[in-house]
Coordinates of C-alpha atoms and ligand atoms in Angstrom, one line a residue:
L1 CA 100.4 112.9 284.9
P2 CA 102.7 112.4 282.1
L3 CA 104.1 115.3 280.8
V4 CA 102.1 115.0 277.6
E5 CA 98.8 115.1 279.2
K6 CA 100.1 117.7 281.3
S7 CA 100.9 119.6 278.7
L8 CA 97.5 119.6 276.9
I9 CA 95.5 120.2 279.7
A10 CA 97.3 123.0 280.6
R11 CA 97.1 124.0 276.7
I12 CA 93.2 123.3 276.6
R13 CA 92.8 125.3 279.5
H14 CA 94.3 128.6 278.2
Q15 CA 91.8 128.6 275.8
R16 CA 90.1 131.3 276.4
G17 CA 86.2 132.3 277.3
T18 CA 84.3 129.0 277.5
G19 CA 81.0 128.5 275.6
G20 CA 77.7 129.3 277.2
G21 CA 76.7 125.8 277.7
V22 CA 79.7 124.4 279.6
I23 CA 79.2 125.0 283.3
K24 CA 82.5 123.2 284.8
G25 CA 85.0 121.8 282.1
I26 CA 88.6 120.4 282.1
G27 CA 90.0 120.5 285.9
D28 CA 87.0 118.4 288.0
D29 CA 85.7 114.5 287.6
S30 CA 83.4 115.5 285.2
A31 CA 82.1 118.4 282.8
V32 CA 78.7 119.8 283.8
L33 CA 76.9 121.2 280.6
R34 CA 73.9 122.8 280.3
I35 CA 71.3 122.3 277.4
P36 CA 69.2 125.2 276.6
P37 CA 65.7 124.7 277.8
G38 CA 63.2 123.4 275.2
H39 CA 66.3 121.8 273.7
E40 CA 67.0 118.3 273.0
A41 CA 71.0 116.8 273.4
L42 CA 72.9 115.6 270.3
V43 CA 76.2 113.5 271.0
T44 CA 78.3 111.6 268.2
T45 CA 81.6 109.9 268.8
D46 CA 84.8 109.7 266.0
F47 CA 87.7 108.0 265.5
S48 CA 90.6 109.3 263.7
L49 CA 93.7 106.8 263.6
E50 CA 96.6 106.9 261.7
E51 CA 97.4 105.3 258.5
I52 CA 93.6 105.0 258.3
H53 CA 92.2 108.4 258.3
F54 CA 95.6 110.3 258.2
R55 CA 99.2 110.0 257.5
R56 CA 102.0 111.8 259.6
E57 CA 104.0 112.2 256.1
W58 CA 101.1 113.8 254.6
H59 CA 98.8 115.1 257.3
S60 CA 100.1 118.6 259.1
P61 CA 99.4 117.8 263.1
E62 CA 97.3 121.1 262.3
S63 CA 95.3 119.8 259.4
V64 CA 94.8 116.6 261.8
G65 CA 93.5 118.3 264.6
H66 CA 91.3 120.3 262.1
R67 CA 89.9 117.2 260.7
C68 CA 89.2 115.4 263.6
L69 CA 87.1 118.2 264.9
T70 CA 85.5 118.7 261.8
R71 CA 84.1 114.7 261.6
G72 CA 82.0 115.5 264.8
L73 CA 81.3 119.2 264.0
S74 CA 79.5 117.6 260.5
D75 CA 77.4 115.1 262.6
I76 CA 76.2 118.0 264.7
A77 CA 75.6 120.1 261.4
A78 CA 73.3 117.1 259.7
M79 CA 71.1 116.9 262.4
G80 CA 70.8 120.9 262.4
G81 CA 72.0 121.5 265.7
E82 CA 74.2 123.8 267.2
P83 CA 77.4 122.2 269.1
I84 CA 78.6 123.2 272.6
A85 CA 81.3 121.2 273.6
A86 CA 83.9 118.4 272.8
F87 CA 85.5 116.1 274.4
L88 CA 89.5 114.4 273.0
S89 CA 90.9 110.9 273.7
L90 CA 94.5 110.6 272.4
A91 CA 96.4 107.4 272.9
L92 CA 100.1 108.8 271.5
P93 CA 103.1 106.3 270.9
K94 CA 106.0 107.5 273.2
A95 CA 108.1 109.0 271.0
L96 CA 105.5 111.6 269.6
P97 CA 107.2 114.9 269.6
Q98 CA 105.9 117.0 272.2
S99 CA 105.5 120.0 269.3
W100 CA 103.0 117.6 266.9
V101 CA 100.7 117.5 270.1
N102 CA 101.0 121.2 270.1
R103 CA 100.3 121.9 266.8
F104 CA 97.6 119.5 267.0
V105 CA 95.7 121.0 270.0
K106 CA 96.2 124.3 267.8
G107 CA 94.7 123.0 264.7
L108 CA 91.5 121.6 266.9
T109 CA 91.3 124.7 268.9
A110 CA 91.4 127.1 266.2
L111 CA 88.2 125.3 264.4
A112 CA 86.5 125.2 268.1
K113 CA 86.6 128.4 268.7
K114 CA 85.3 129.5 265.2
F115 CA 82.3 127.5 266.0
D116 CA 82.0 128.4 269.8
V117 CA 82.8 125.1 270.8
T118 CA 84.5 124.1 274.3
L119 CA 87.1 121.3 274.5
A120 CA 85.3 120.5 277.9
G121 CA 87.2 117.3 278.7
G122 CA 89.4 114.3 277.3
D123 CA 91.8 111.4 278.8
T124 CA 95.6 110.8 277.2
A125 CA 97.3 107.1 277.4
Q126 CA 100.3 105.4 275.6
S127 CA 99.8 103.8 272.1
P128 CA 101.8 101.0 271.5
D129 CA 101.5 102.2 268.1
G130 CA 100.0 105.1 265.8
I131 CA 98.1 108.0 266.9
L132 CA 94.9 107.0 268.0
V133 CA 92.6 110.2 268.4
D134 CA 88.7 110.0 269.1
I135 CA 86.7 113.1 269.7
I136 CA 83.0 113.7 270.8
V137 CA 81.3 116.1 269.9
L138 CA 77.7 117.3 272.2
G139 CA 75.7 119.5 270.7
S140 CA 71.9 120.7 270.8
V141 CA 68.5 121.2 269.2
P142 CA 65.0 122.2 269.8
R143 CA 63.1 119.2 271.1
G144 CA 61.5 117.4 268.5
K145 CA 63.3 119.3 265.6
A146 CA 66.7 117.2 265.1
I147 CA 66.5 116.2 261.5
L148 CA 67.0 112.6 260.5
R149 CA 67.9 110.2 257.7
S150 CA 64.2 108.6 257.8
G151 CA 62.2 111.4 256.7
A152 CA 62.8 111.6 253.0
R153 CA 59.4 110.4 250.8
P154 CA 58.6 110.0 247.2
G155 CA 58.8 113.5 245.3
D156 CA 61.2 115.1 247.4
K157 CA 63.9 116.5 246.0
I158 CA 67.5 115.8 246.6
F159 CA 70.0 118.5 247.3
V160 CA 73.5 118.7 248.6
T161 CA 76.0 121.8 249.4
G162 CA 79.6 123.0 248.2
S163 CA 81.3 120.6 245.7
L164 CA 81.6 117.0 245.9
G165 CA 85.4 114.8 245.1
A166 CA 87.8 116.7 245.9
S167 CA 88.8 115.3 249.6
A168 CA 89.2 112.0 248.2
F169 CA 90.8 113.1 244.4
V170 CA 93.3 114.9 246.8
L171 CA 94.0 111.2 248.3
Q172 CA 94.3 109.8 245.1
Q173 CA 96.9 112.0 244.0
L174 CA 98.5 111.6 247.0
M175 CA 98.6 108.0 246.7
E176 CA 99.7 108.3 243.1
R177 CA 102.9 110.2 244.8
K178 CA 101.2 113.1 242.2
I179 CA 101.8 115.5 245.3
S180 CA 104.5 116.2 247.2
P181 CA 104.0 114.5 250.7
T182 CA 103.0 117.8 252.8
D183 CA 100.1 119.6 253.0
S184 CA 101.6 122.5 252.3
S185 CA 100.5 124.9 249.6
T186 CA 103.3 126.0 247.9
Q187 CA 104.4 122.4 247.2
N188 CA 100.8 120.8 246.2
L189 CA 100.4 124.1 244.1
R190 CA 102.8 122.9 241.5
L191 CA 100.2 120.3 240.6
G192 CA 98.1 122.6 239.4
L193 CA 94.9 122.1 241.8
T194 CA 93.5 125.2 243.2
R195 CA 93.8 126.3 246.8
K196 CA 89.9 125.5 246.9
I197 CA 90.5 121.5 246.0
I198 CA 93.2 121.0 248.5
D199 CA 91.8 123.1 251.4
Q200 CA 89.0 120.8 251.8
H201 CA 90.7 117.8 251.8
F202 CA 93.3 119.0 254.6
F203 CA 90.9 122.0 256.2
P204 CA 87.2 120.8 255.4
R205 CA 84.5 123.4 257.2
P206 CA 81.5 121.5 258.8
R207 CA 78.3 122.6 257.3
I208 CA 76.7 124.1 260.9
E209 CA 74.9 127.1 259.3
V210 CA 73.6 125.6 256.4
G211 CA 72.0 122.5 258.5
Q212 CA 70.8 125.2 261.1
F213 CA 69.3 127.2 258.7
L214 CA 67.1 124.1 257.2
R215 CA 66.1 123.3 260.7
R216 CA 64.9 126.5 261.3
K217 CA 63.1 127.1 258.3
S218 CA 61.7 123.3 258.2
L219 CA 63.5 122.9 254.7
A220 CA 65.2 119.4 255.1
S221 CA 62.8 116.2 254.8
S222 CA 65.7 114.2 255.6
M223 CA 69.6 114.9 256.3
I224 CA 73.2 113.3 256.5
D225 CA 76.6 114.8 255.7
L226 CA 78.8 113.0 253.5
S227 CA 81.5 111.9 255.2
D228 CA 81.4 108.2 253.0
G229 CA 80.6 109.3 249.8
L230 CA 77.3 110.3 247.8
S231 CA 76.6 106.5 246.8
T232 CA 76.5 105.1 250.8
D233 CA 75.6 108.5 252.3
L234 CA 72.4 108.5 250.0
A235 CA 71.9 104.6 250.4
H236 CA 72.0 105.3 253.5
I237 CA 68.8 107.6 253.7
C238 CA 66.8 105.5 251.0
E239 CA 67.3 102.4 254.1
E240 CA 66.0 104.7 257.0
S241 CA 63.3 106.4 254.7
G242 CA 62.4 102.7 252.9
V243 CA 62.8 104.4 249.3
G244 CA 64.4 105.0 246.5
A245 CA 66.7 107.7 244.8
Q246 CA 67.8 108.8 241.3
V247 CA 70.5 111.1 240.7
R248 CA 71.8 113.0 237.7
V249 CA 75.1 112.3 237.4
D250 CA 75.8 115.4 234.9
I251 CA 74.5 117.9 237.3
I252 CA 76.6 116.7 240.6
P253 CA 78.5 119.7 241.9
K254 CA 82.1 119.2 241.6
D255 CA 85.2 121.0 240.3
S256 CA 86.1 120.4 236.8
Q257 CA 89.6 119.3 238.1
V258 CA 88.1 116.3 240.0
A259 CA 87.2 113.1 238.4
M260 CA 84.0 112.2 238.7
S261 CA 84.4 108.5 240.7
P262 CA 85.5 110.2 244.0
A263 CA 82.6 112.7 243.5
L264 CA 80.1 109.8 243.3
H265 CA 81.8 107.5 246.0
G266 CA 84.8 109.7 247.6
G267 CA 84.2 110.3 251.1
E268 CA 85.2 113.3 254.0
D269 CA 83.6 116.0 251.6
Y270 CA 81.9 116.8 255.0
E271 CA 79.1 118.3 253.0
L272 CA 75.2 118.1 253.6
L273 CA 73.0 115.8 252.0
F274 CA 69.5 116.1 252.4
T275 CA 65.8 116.3 250.7
A276 CA 63.3 118.4 250.7
R277 CA 59.9 119.0 248.9
K278 CA 59.6 123.2 249.1
P279 CA 61.7 125.1 247.3
V280 CA 65.4 125.8 248.8
P281 CA 67.5 129.0 247.9
K282 CA 70.3 128.0 245.6
R283 CA 72.6 129.4 248.2
I284 CA 72.8 129.4 252.0
A285 CA 75.0 131.0 254.4
G286 CA 77.0 131.9 251.6
V287 CA 77.4 128.0 250.3
A288 CA 76.1 126.9 246.9
V289 CA 73.0 124.0 247.4
T290 CA 72.2 122.5 244.4
E291 CA 69.2 119.9 243.5
I292 CA 71.2 116.3 242.3
G293 CA 68.0 114.4 241.9
E294 CA 64.4 112.9 243.5
V295 CA 63.6 110.7 246.0
I296 CA 61.2 107.5 244.2
R297 CA 59.1 105.1 245.5
G298 CA 61.1 101.1 245.9
R299 CA 64.2 100.8 246.5
G300 CA 67.5 101.1 244.7
V301 CA 69.7 104.6 244.1
F302 CA 69.9 104.9 240.5
R303 CA 72.3 107.1 238.2
I304 CA 71.2 108.7 235.5
D305 CA 73.8 109.7 232.6
K306 CA 72.5 111.4 229.5
K307 CA 69.2 108.9 229.0
N308 CA 70.7 105.6 230.7
R309 CA 69.1 105.1 234.3
R310 CA 71.5 102.2 235.8
V311 CA 71.9 101.1 239.5
M312 CA 74.3 103.2 241.7
R313 CA 76.0 100.8 243.8
P314 CA 77.5 102.6 247.3
E315 CA 80.9 101.9 246.6
G316 CA 82.3 102.4 250.3
W317 CA 84.8 104.4 251.2
E318 CA 88.3 102.9 252.4
H319 CA 90.4 105.8 253.5
L320 CA 93.8 104.8 252.9
R321 CA 93.3 101.2 252.6
K322 CA 94.2 99.9 249.5
Ligands
LIG1 MG1 77.5 111.0 259.8

């Protein structure tokens, strides 16, 4: 085995305590996993590619590791599921220092431990150019209880967790070179952005507990995680449910420092967007939940600013592409 792979496996194996669902993790030809009785499996896969999803000059290895697992965990959260195990495939350039890999794994496993997710397998290869990470997360949900994108009905209210736009706003600031090319707190704070805003970009929290609460209480009629931005992800719910939506722009939760455009269109916030027809608590698992609009008959997503109502087009999240 190449040195990087040996060391990676050794590091991953040193993780203490495997989660309940993993019978055999790394060290055999295949992982052996157990889905709890009466549950169904959830599987999601996500790429994190250098220059598309992160830049080495901006994102610490710990942040890259954390963010790539967040992408997968957030998809499990959006179904109301419980994560069980993650599988990691890495293609690394030959010249990449071992310390980068070590710190990447550290960032990833720190988040995995918080949610009791076992890294149960993976693969490494040499990349001709740039770091390529693919993560698969396996989870479970009680049979028939996964919260889908297709359940929204006219009259349902639309809700989001947390606050929107911070992640894309930080990225915008990085691109405009307003923030020093590192995510160390002290340098970023020079710009006057709060720790909370900075962390929402570099260390976003997947909303696992909120998703599970909504599923247990049967509160959400449909749900998606905000990976591509409100305008795009709401359009996905509308498409899958065969409905339209209108959003009140003035009540979208965002930090005052964050501009409106990233709150409407910016991706990678990893908050949850859901619809409900029953009353929803204003806080769930310590996270604010805000009503932002309602599901309507017909097609199209509309934004209401003051008295004006106009179409809100999904402005695709282009990540680092200009
Ligand atoms: Mg998703």
